[in-house]
PDB file of C-alpha atoms and ligand atoms in Angstrom:
ATOM      1  CA  MET A   1    -110.780 -42.393 -77.215  1.00 54.00           C
ATOM      2  CA  ILE A   2    -109.598 -46.421 -75.659  1.00 57.00           C
ATOM      3  CA  LYS A   3    -111.970 -46.100 -73.329  1.00 58.00           C
ATOM      4  CA  THR A   4    -115.156 -44.703 -75.801  1.00 63.00           C
ATOM      5  CA  VAL A   5    -114.278 -47.861 -78.112  1.00 59.00           C
ATOM      6  CA  GLY A   6    -114.258 -50.185 -74.853  1.00 55.00           C
ATOM      7  CA  ASN A   7    -117.525 -48.872 -74.272  1.00 57.00           C
ATOM      8  CA  ILE A   8    -118.990 -49.180 -78.057  1.00 56.00           C
ATOM      9  CA  LEU A   9    -117.879 -52.794 -77.903  1.00 54.00           C
ATOM     10  CA  GLY A  10    -119.305 -53.416 -74.032  1.00 53.00           C
ATOM     11  CA  MET A  11    -122.580 -52.451 -75.323  1.00 54.00           C
ATOM     12  CA  LEU A  12    -122.482 -55.079 -78.307  1.00 55.00           C
ATOM     13  CA  LEU A  13    -120.936 -57.598 -76.119  1.00 60.00           C
ATOM     14  CA  ASP A  14    -122.488 -59.934 -73.640  1.00 69.00           C
ATOM     15  CA  THR A  15    -120.507 -59.572 -70.992  1.00 87.00           C
ATOM     16  CA  CYS A  16    -119.400 -61.973 -67.676  1.00 93.00           C
ATOM     17  CA  CYS A  17    -119.781 -61.414 -63.851  1.00 95.00           C
ATOM     18  CA  LEU A  18    -116.888 -59.358 -62.353  1.00 94.00           C
ATOM     19  CA  VAL A  19    -116.731 -61.531 -59.284  1.00 95.00           C
ATOM     20  CA  CYS A  20    -118.308 -64.779 -60.012  1.00 96.00           C
ATOM     21  CA  GLY A  21    -118.134 -65.135 -63.836  1.00 94.00           C
ATOM     22  CA  SER A  22    -121.262 -65.869 -64.760  1.00 94.00           C
ATOM     23  CA  PRO A  23    -122.835 -65.065 -68.304  1.00 93.00           C
ATOM     24  CA  LEU A  24    -124.575 -61.149 -67.840  1.00 91.00           C
ATOM     25  CA  PRO A  25    -126.335 -58.971 -70.569  1.00 86.00           C
ATOM     26  CA  ALA A  26    -123.485 -56.023 -71.485  1.00 82.00           C
ATOM     27  CA  ASP A  27    -124.767 -53.241 -69.620  1.00 84.00           C
ATOM     28  CA  GLN A  28    -123.822 -54.931 -66.019  1.00 89.00           C
ATOM     29  CA  LEU A  29    -121.231 -55.867 -64.111  1.00 92.00           C
ATOM     30  CA  ILE A  30    -121.828 -57.687 -61.269  1.00 96.00           C
ATOM     31  CA  CYS A  31    -124.757 -60.485 -61.399  1.00 96.00           C
ATOM     32  CA  GLU A  32    -127.620 -60.822 -58.875  1.00 95.00           C
ATOM     33  CA  LYS A  33    -126.400 -63.517 -57.226  1.00 97.00           C
ATOM     34  CA  CYS A  34    -123.807 -61.980 -56.269  1.00 98.00           C
ATOM     35  CA  THR A  35    -125.374 -58.116 -55.229  1.00 97.00           C
ATOM     36  CA  ASP A  36    -128.310 -60.513 -53.445  1.00 97.00           C
ATOM     37  CA  SER A  37    -125.639 -62.650 -51.099  1.00 98.00           C
ATOM     38  CA  SER A  38    -124.301 -59.589 -50.468  1.00 98.00           C
ATOM     39  CA  TYR A  39    -126.446 -58.045 -48.735  1.00 98.00           C
ATOM     40  CA  ASN A  40    -126.673 -58.849 -45.156  1.00 97.00           C
ATOM     41  CA  PRO A  41    -128.062 -55.859 -43.097  1.00 97.00           C
ATOM     42  CA  CYS A  42    -126.946 -55.044 -39.543  1.00 96.00           C
ATOM     43  CA  ARG A  43    -126.691 -52.042 -36.926  1.00 96.00           C
ATOM     44  CA  THR A  44    -123.716 -51.436 -34.927  1.00 96.00           C
ATOM     45  CA  ALA A  45    -124.752 -50.941 -31.124  1.00 92.00           C
ATOM     46  CA  GLY A  46    -123.415 -48.181 -29.395  1.00 93.00           C
ATOM     47  CA  GLU A  47    -123.510 -44.628 -29.217  1.00 94.00           C
ATOM     48  CA  TYR A  48    -124.476 -43.286 -32.714  1.00 96.00           C
ATOM     49  CA  GLU A  49    -127.040 -45.148 -34.681  1.00 96.00           C
ATOM     50  CA  ILE A  50    -124.726 -46.710 -37.197  1.00 97.00           C
ATOM     51  CA  TYR A  51    -126.219 -49.519 -40.097  1.00 98.00           C
ATOM     52  CA  HIS A  52    -124.270 -51.736 -42.306  1.00 98.00           C
ATOM     53  CA  ALA A  53    -125.310 -53.128 -45.588  1.00 98.00           C
ATOM     54  CA  GLY A  54    -123.370 -56.210 -45.230  1.00 98.00           C
ATOM     55  CA  HIS A  55    -120.295 -57.702 -44.179  1.00 98.00           C
ATOM     56  CA  TYR A  56    -117.010 -57.530 -45.348  1.00 97.00           C
ATOM     57  CA  THR A  57    -116.643 -61.367 -46.861  1.00 97.00           C
ATOM     58  CA  TYR A  58    -116.919 -62.718 -50.026  1.00 97.00           C
ATOM     59  CA  PRO A  59    -118.502 -61.857 -52.619  1.00 98.00           C
ATOM     60  CA  LEU A  60    -118.851 -58.053 -51.023  1.00 98.00           C
ATOM     61  CA  SER A  61    -115.579 -57.547 -49.996  1.00 97.00           C
ATOM     62  CA  ASN A  62    -114.932 -58.552 -54.183  1.00 97.00           C
ATOM     63  CA  ILE A  63    -117.113 -55.907 -55.175  1.00 97.00           C
ATOM     64  CA  ILE A  64    -115.876 -53.476 -53.246  1.00 96.00           C
ATOM     65  CA  THR A  65    -111.865 -53.953 -54.181  1.00 94.00           C
ATOM     66  CA  LEU A  66    -113.098 -54.060 -57.771  1.00 94.00           C
ATOM     67  CA  TYR A  67    -114.784 -50.657 -57.046  1.00 94.00           C
ATOM     68  CA  LYS A  68    -112.250 -49.040 -55.371  1.00 91.00           C
ATOM     69  CA  TYR A  69    -108.869 -50.829 -56.175  1.00 87.00           C
ATOM     70  CA  HIS A  70    -109.646 -51.510 -59.930  1.00 86.00           C
ATOM     71  CA  SER A  71    -111.166 -48.561 -61.277  1.00 80.00           C
ATOM     72  CA  HIS A  72    -114.910 -49.782 -61.665  1.00 89.00           C
ATOM     73  CA  PRO A  73    -116.377 -46.225 -60.613  1.00 91.00           C
ATOM     74  CA  ARG A  74    -120.011 -47.460 -62.115  1.00 92.00           C
ATOM     75  CA  ILE A  75    -120.099 -50.828 -59.424  1.00 95.00           C
ATOM     76  CA  SER A  76    -120.968 -47.213 -57.287  1.00 96.00           C
ATOM     77  CA  THR A  77    -124.577 -47.969 -58.714  1.00 95.00           C
ATOM     78  CA  VAL A  78    -124.690 -51.356 -57.240  1.00 96.00           C
ATOM     79  CA  LEU A  79    -123.294 -50.431 -53.650  1.00 98.00           C
ATOM     80  CA  SER A  80    -125.680 -47.786 -53.985  1.00 97.00           C
ATOM     81  CA  GLY A  81    -128.503 -50.516 -54.628  1.00 97.00           C
ATOM     82  CA  LEU A  82    -127.567 -52.683 -51.480  1.00 98.00           C
ATOM     83  CA  LEU A  83    -127.957 -48.728 -48.933  1.00 98.00           C
ATOM     84  CA  SER A  84    -131.117 -47.879 -51.014  1.00 97.00           C
ATOM     85  CA  ARG A  85    -132.431 -52.079 -50.016  1.00 97.00           C
ATOM     86  CA  LEU A  86    -130.571 -51.117 -46.201  1.00 97.00           C
ATOM     87  CA  TYR A  87    -132.843 -48.179 -46.253  1.00 95.00           C
ATOM     88  CA  THR A  88    -136.370 -49.414 -47.231  1.00 93.00           C
ATOM     89  CA  ASP A  89    -135.694 -52.670 -44.788  1.00 95.00           C
ATOM     90  CA  MET A  90    -134.376 -50.724 -41.947  1.00 92.00           C
ATOM     91  CA  ASP A  91    -137.348 -48.381 -42.087  1.00 87.00           C
ATOM     92  CA  MET A  92    -134.879 -45.424 -41.217  1.00 89.00           C
ATOM     93  CA  ASN A  93    -136.826 -42.584 -41.939  1.00 89.00           C
ATOM     94  CA  LEU A  94    -134.554 -40.238 -43.628  1.00 90.00           C
ATOM     95  CA  GLN A  95    -137.312 -37.970 -44.920  1.00 90.00           C
ATOM     96  CA  ALA A  96    -135.895 -33.847 -45.205  1.00 92.00           C
ATOM     97  CA  PHE A  97    -131.716 -35.160 -44.287  1.00 97.00           C
ATOM     98  CA  THR A  98    -128.738 -34.459 -46.027  1.00 97.00           C
ATOM     99  CA  VAL A  99    -126.728 -36.844 -47.440  1.00 98.00           C
ATOM    100  CA  THR A 100    -122.664 -36.119 -46.905  1.00 97.00           C
ATOM    101  CA  PHE A 101    -119.907 -38.813 -47.176  1.00 96.00           C
ATOM    102  CA  ILE A 102    -116.483 -39.816 -45.744  1.00 95.00           C
ATOM    103  CA  PRO A 103    -113.937 -38.251 -48.214  1.00 91.00           C
ATOM    104  CA  SER A 104    -110.933 -40.333 -48.904  1.00 84.00           C
ATOM    105  CA  ASN A 105    -107.468 -38.407 -48.258  1.00 74.00           C
ATOM    106  CA  ARG A 106    -105.914 -36.749 -51.402  1.00 67.00           C
ATOM    107  CA  LYS A 107    -103.607 -39.398 -52.329  1.00 68.00           C
ATOM    108  CA  SER A 108    -106.164 -42.039 -52.234  1.00 70.00           C
ATOM    109  CA  ILE A 109    -108.205 -39.896 -54.705  1.00 67.00           C
ATOM    110  CA  PHE A 110    -105.393 -39.209 -57.043  1.00 65.00           C
ATOM    111  CA  GLU A 111    -104.682 -43.230 -56.992  1.00 71.00           C
ATOM    112  CA  LYS A 112    -108.352 -43.485 -57.951  1.00 73.00           C
ATOM    113  CA  GLY A 113    -109.192 -40.404 -59.982  1.00 79.00           C
ATOM    114  CA  PHE A 114    -112.788 -40.894 -58.058  1.00 86.00           C
ATOM    115  CA  THR A 115    -113.826 -40.584 -53.965  1.00 90.00           C
ATOM    116  CA  PRO A 116    -115.639 -43.564 -53.735  1.00 93.00           C
ATOM    117  CA  ALA A 117    -118.136 -42.843 -50.840  1.00 96.00           C
ATOM    118  CA  GLU A 118    -118.785 -39.780 -52.243  1.00 96.00           C
ATOM    119  CA  LEU A 119    -120.319 -41.370 -55.936  1.00 96.00           C
ATOM    120  CA  ILE A 120    -122.159 -43.751 -53.914  1.00 97.00           C
ATOM    121  CA  ALA A 121    -123.722 -41.250 -51.558  1.00 98.00           C
ATOM    122  CA  LYS A 122    -124.924 -39.270 -54.193  1.00 98.00           C
ATOM    123  CA  LYS A 123    -126.781 -42.105 -56.260  1.00 97.00           C
ATOM    124  CA  PHE A 124    -128.634 -42.712 -52.680  1.00 97.00           C
ATOM    125  CA  SER A 125    -129.419 -39.248 -52.390  1.00 97.00           C
ATOM    126  CA  HIS A 126    -130.550 -38.769 -55.781  1.00 97.00           C
ATOM    127  CA  THR A 127    -132.735 -41.995 -55.493  1.00 96.00           C
ATOM    128  CA  PHE A 128    -134.535 -40.789 -52.580  1.00 95.00           C
ATOM    129  CA  GLY A 129    -134.311 -37.108 -53.937  1.00 96.00           C
ATOM    130  CA  LEU A 130    -132.752 -35.740 -50.887  1.00 97.00           C
ATOM    131  CA  GLU A 131    -129.807 -33.074 -50.762  1.00 97.00           C
ATOM    132  CA  PHE A 132    -126.566 -34.479 -51.182  1.00 97.00           C
ATOM    133  CA  ARG A 133    -123.380 -32.038 -49.363  1.00 95.00           C
ATOM    134  CA  LYS A 134    -120.127 -32.399 -48.521  1.00 95.00           C
ATOM    135  CA  ILE A 135    -119.452 -31.590 -45.433  1.00 95.00           C
ATOM    136  CA  PHE A 136    -115.777 -33.229 -44.085  1.00 93.00           C
ATOM    137  CA  SER A 137    -112.875 -32.840 -45.575  1.00 88.00           C
ATOM    138  CA  SER A 138    -110.332 -34.923 -44.223  1.00 81.00           C
ATOM    139  CA  GLU A 139    -107.467 -32.097 -44.437  1.00 69.00           C
ATOM    140  CA  SER A 140    -107.579 -29.298 -42.567  1.00 49.00           C
ATOM    141  CA  LYS A 141    -107.954 -25.779 -45.109  1.00 49.00           C
ATOM    142  CA  GLU A 142    -106.959 -23.802 -42.141  1.00 47.00           C
ATOM    143  CA  ARG A 143    -104.035 -24.070 -39.681  1.00 46.00           C
ATOM    144  CA  GLN A 144    -105.120 -26.195 -36.875  1.00 43.00           C
ATOM    145  CA  VAL A 145    -104.541 -23.685 -34.135  1.00 46.00           C
ATOM    146  CA  THR A 146    -107.255 -21.510 -35.237  1.00 49.00           C
ATOM    147  CA  LEU A 147    -109.730 -24.109 -35.392  1.00 48.00           C
ATOM    148  CA  ASP A 148    -111.884 -24.481 -31.552  1.00 53.00           C
ATOM    149  CA  LYS A 149    -111.989 -27.592 -30.094  1.00 50.00           C
ATOM    150  CA  ASP A 150    -115.277 -29.159 -31.904  1.00 51.00           C
ATOM    151  CA  ARG A 151    -113.709 -28.508 -35.141  1.00 50.00           C
ATOM    152  CA  ARG A 152    -110.673 -30.844 -34.922  1.00 44.00           C
ATOM    153  CA  THR A 153    -109.815 -34.171 -33.658  1.00 47.00           C
ATOM    154  CA  SER A 154    -106.599 -35.388 -32.431  1.00 46.00           C
ATOM    155  CA  ASN A 155    -106.287 -39.120 -34.097  1.00 51.00           C
ATOM    156  CA  VAL A 156    -108.877 -39.262 -37.110  1.00 62.00           C
ATOM    157  CA  LYS A 157    -108.294 -36.149 -39.394  1.00 80.00           C
ATOM    158  CA  LEU A 158    -111.873 -35.057 -40.670  1.00 87.00           C
ATOM    159  CA  TYR A 159    -112.548 -31.618 -40.191  1.00 87.00           C
ATOM    160  CA  ILE A 160    -116.117 -30.376 -40.597  1.00 91.00           C
ATOM    161  CA  ASP A 161    -115.670 -27.973 -44.476  1.00 81.00           C
ATOM    162  CA  GLY A 162    -119.171 -26.329 -44.146  1.00 79.00           C
ATOM    163  CA  HIS A 163    -122.507 -25.459 -41.891  1.00 87.00           C
ATOM    164  CA  ILE A 164    -123.664 -28.714 -40.516  1.00 93.00           C
ATOM    165  CA  PRO A 165    -127.697 -29.695 -41.351  1.00 95.00           C
ATOM    166  CA  LYS A 166    -129.762 -30.393 -38.342  1.00 96.00           C
ATOM    167  CA  LYS A 167    -130.406 -33.802 -40.173  1.00 97.00           C
ATOM    168  CA  THR A 168    -127.501 -35.893 -41.548  1.00 97.00           C
ATOM    169  CA  VAL A 169    -127.054 -39.134 -42.709  1.00 98.00           C
ATOM    170  CA  ILE A 170    -123.119 -39.952 -43.359  1.00 98.00           C
ATOM    171  CA  ILE A 171    -122.333 -42.638 -46.021  1.00 98.00           C
ATOM    172  CA  ASP A 172    -118.638 -44.428 -46.326  1.00 97.00           C
ATOM    173  CA  ASP A 173    -117.852 -47.958 -47.837  1.00 96.00           C
ATOM    174  CA  VAL A 174    -116.209 -50.074 -45.256  1.00 96.00           C
ATOM    175  CA  TYR A 175    -116.623 -50.118 -41.701  1.00 96.00           C
ATOM    176  CA  THR A 176    -113.470 -51.381 -39.711  1.00 92.00           C
ATOM    177  CA  THR A 177    -112.624 -50.082 -36.439  1.00 91.00           C
ATOM    178  CA  GLY A 178    -115.091 -47.351 -36.594  1.00 93.00           C
ATOM    179  CA  ALA A 179    -113.119 -44.643 -35.322  1.00 91.00           C
ATOM    180  CA  THR A 180    -113.543 -42.247 -38.567  1.00 91.00           C
ATOM    181  CA  MET A 181    -117.385 -42.623 -38.631  1.00 95.00           C
ATOM    182  CA  ARG A 182    -117.708 -42.130 -34.884  1.00 95.00           C
ATOM    183  CA  THR A 183    -115.643 -39.044 -35.383  1.00 93.00           C
ATOM    184  CA  ALA A 184    -117.792 -37.858 -37.996  1.00 95.00           C
ATOM    185  CA  CYS A 185    -121.067 -38.825 -36.076  1.00 96.00           C
ATOM    186  CA  ARG A 186    -119.732 -36.784 -32.703  1.00 95.00           C
ATOM    187  CA  LEU A 187    -118.541 -33.792 -34.741  1.00 94.00           C
ATOM    188  CA  LEU A 188    -122.493 -33.146 -36.032  1.00 96.00           C
ATOM    189  CA  ALA A 189    -124.276 -34.798 -33.516  1.00 94.00           C
ATOM    190  CA  GLU A 190    -123.786 -31.753 -30.677  1.00 88.00           C
ATOM    191  CA  GLN A 191    -125.221 -28.935 -33.459  1.00 90.00           C
ATOM    192  CA  SER A 192    -127.978 -31.597 -35.385  1.00 93.00           C
ATOM    193  CA  LEU A 193    -131.229 -33.042 -34.615  1.00 95.00           C
ATOM    194  CA  ARG A 194    -130.510 -36.608 -35.534  1.00 96.00           C
ATOM    195  CA  VAL A 195    -127.342 -38.362 -37.498  1.00 97.00           C
ATOM    196  CA  VAL A 196    -127.453 -41.765 -39.028  1.00 97.00           C
ATOM    197  CA  GLY A 197    -124.501 -43.485 -40.317  1.00 98.00           C
ATOM    198  CA  ILE A 198    -124.546 -45.508 -43.296  1.00 98.00           C
ATOM    199  CA  THR A 199    -121.734 -48.031 -44.588  1.00 98.00           C
ATOM    200  CA  VAL A 200    -121.581 -50.362 -47.312  1.00 98.00           C
ATOM    201  CA  ALA A 201    -119.576 -53.023 -45.531  1.00 98.00           C
ATOM    202  CA  LYS A 202    -118.566 -54.354 -41.708  1.00 98.00           C
ATOM    203  CA  THR A 203    -115.729 -56.101 -41.087  1.00 95.00           C
ATOM    204  CA  SER A 204    -116.088 -59.351 -38.593  1.00 80.00           C
TER     205      SER A 204
HETATM  206 ZN1   ZN B   1    -122.062 -62.784 -60.211  1.00 53.06          ZN
END
């Protein structure tokens, strides 16, 4: 109820950019200037094909913090917009790909009420008319001893929770050490034609 009243007020009143404070139309949370200066596409060299829409510095780091830790799930639209721009600029050719995401752990989902990477991935898939599917789980539904080597990893708790598509794009919010994204790519790569990782930001 309070949220509904807040939404109605928000539609009637102009607001400010949550990052820089400049005035905005009421239906926006982040201004164009903050969004534009967040975009700085790059690719991580290495065994897997992994792209990033920007670096984890101001203003993108602030936008991601607001999104993940201050209950602003609507910011997923801004972040998915950055990924769409990246997709177009990098000429990735993801036709007939399945879009999936790196899951959050259960405690984190409980605290936030949503899975950050999942919302972004869903919007990204919708923009390009690609199939969206949950492939990974961060907790094993089966006992570890019952899983074969390909389906478990020792240091990163990520498991395959469904069948593996031929071509997959894996979405995550922040790429730090890259261990989780590389594990995700590796889990799919052996049984796939192509696996692409895309994150909103990369820490430097
Ligand atoms: Zn701004």
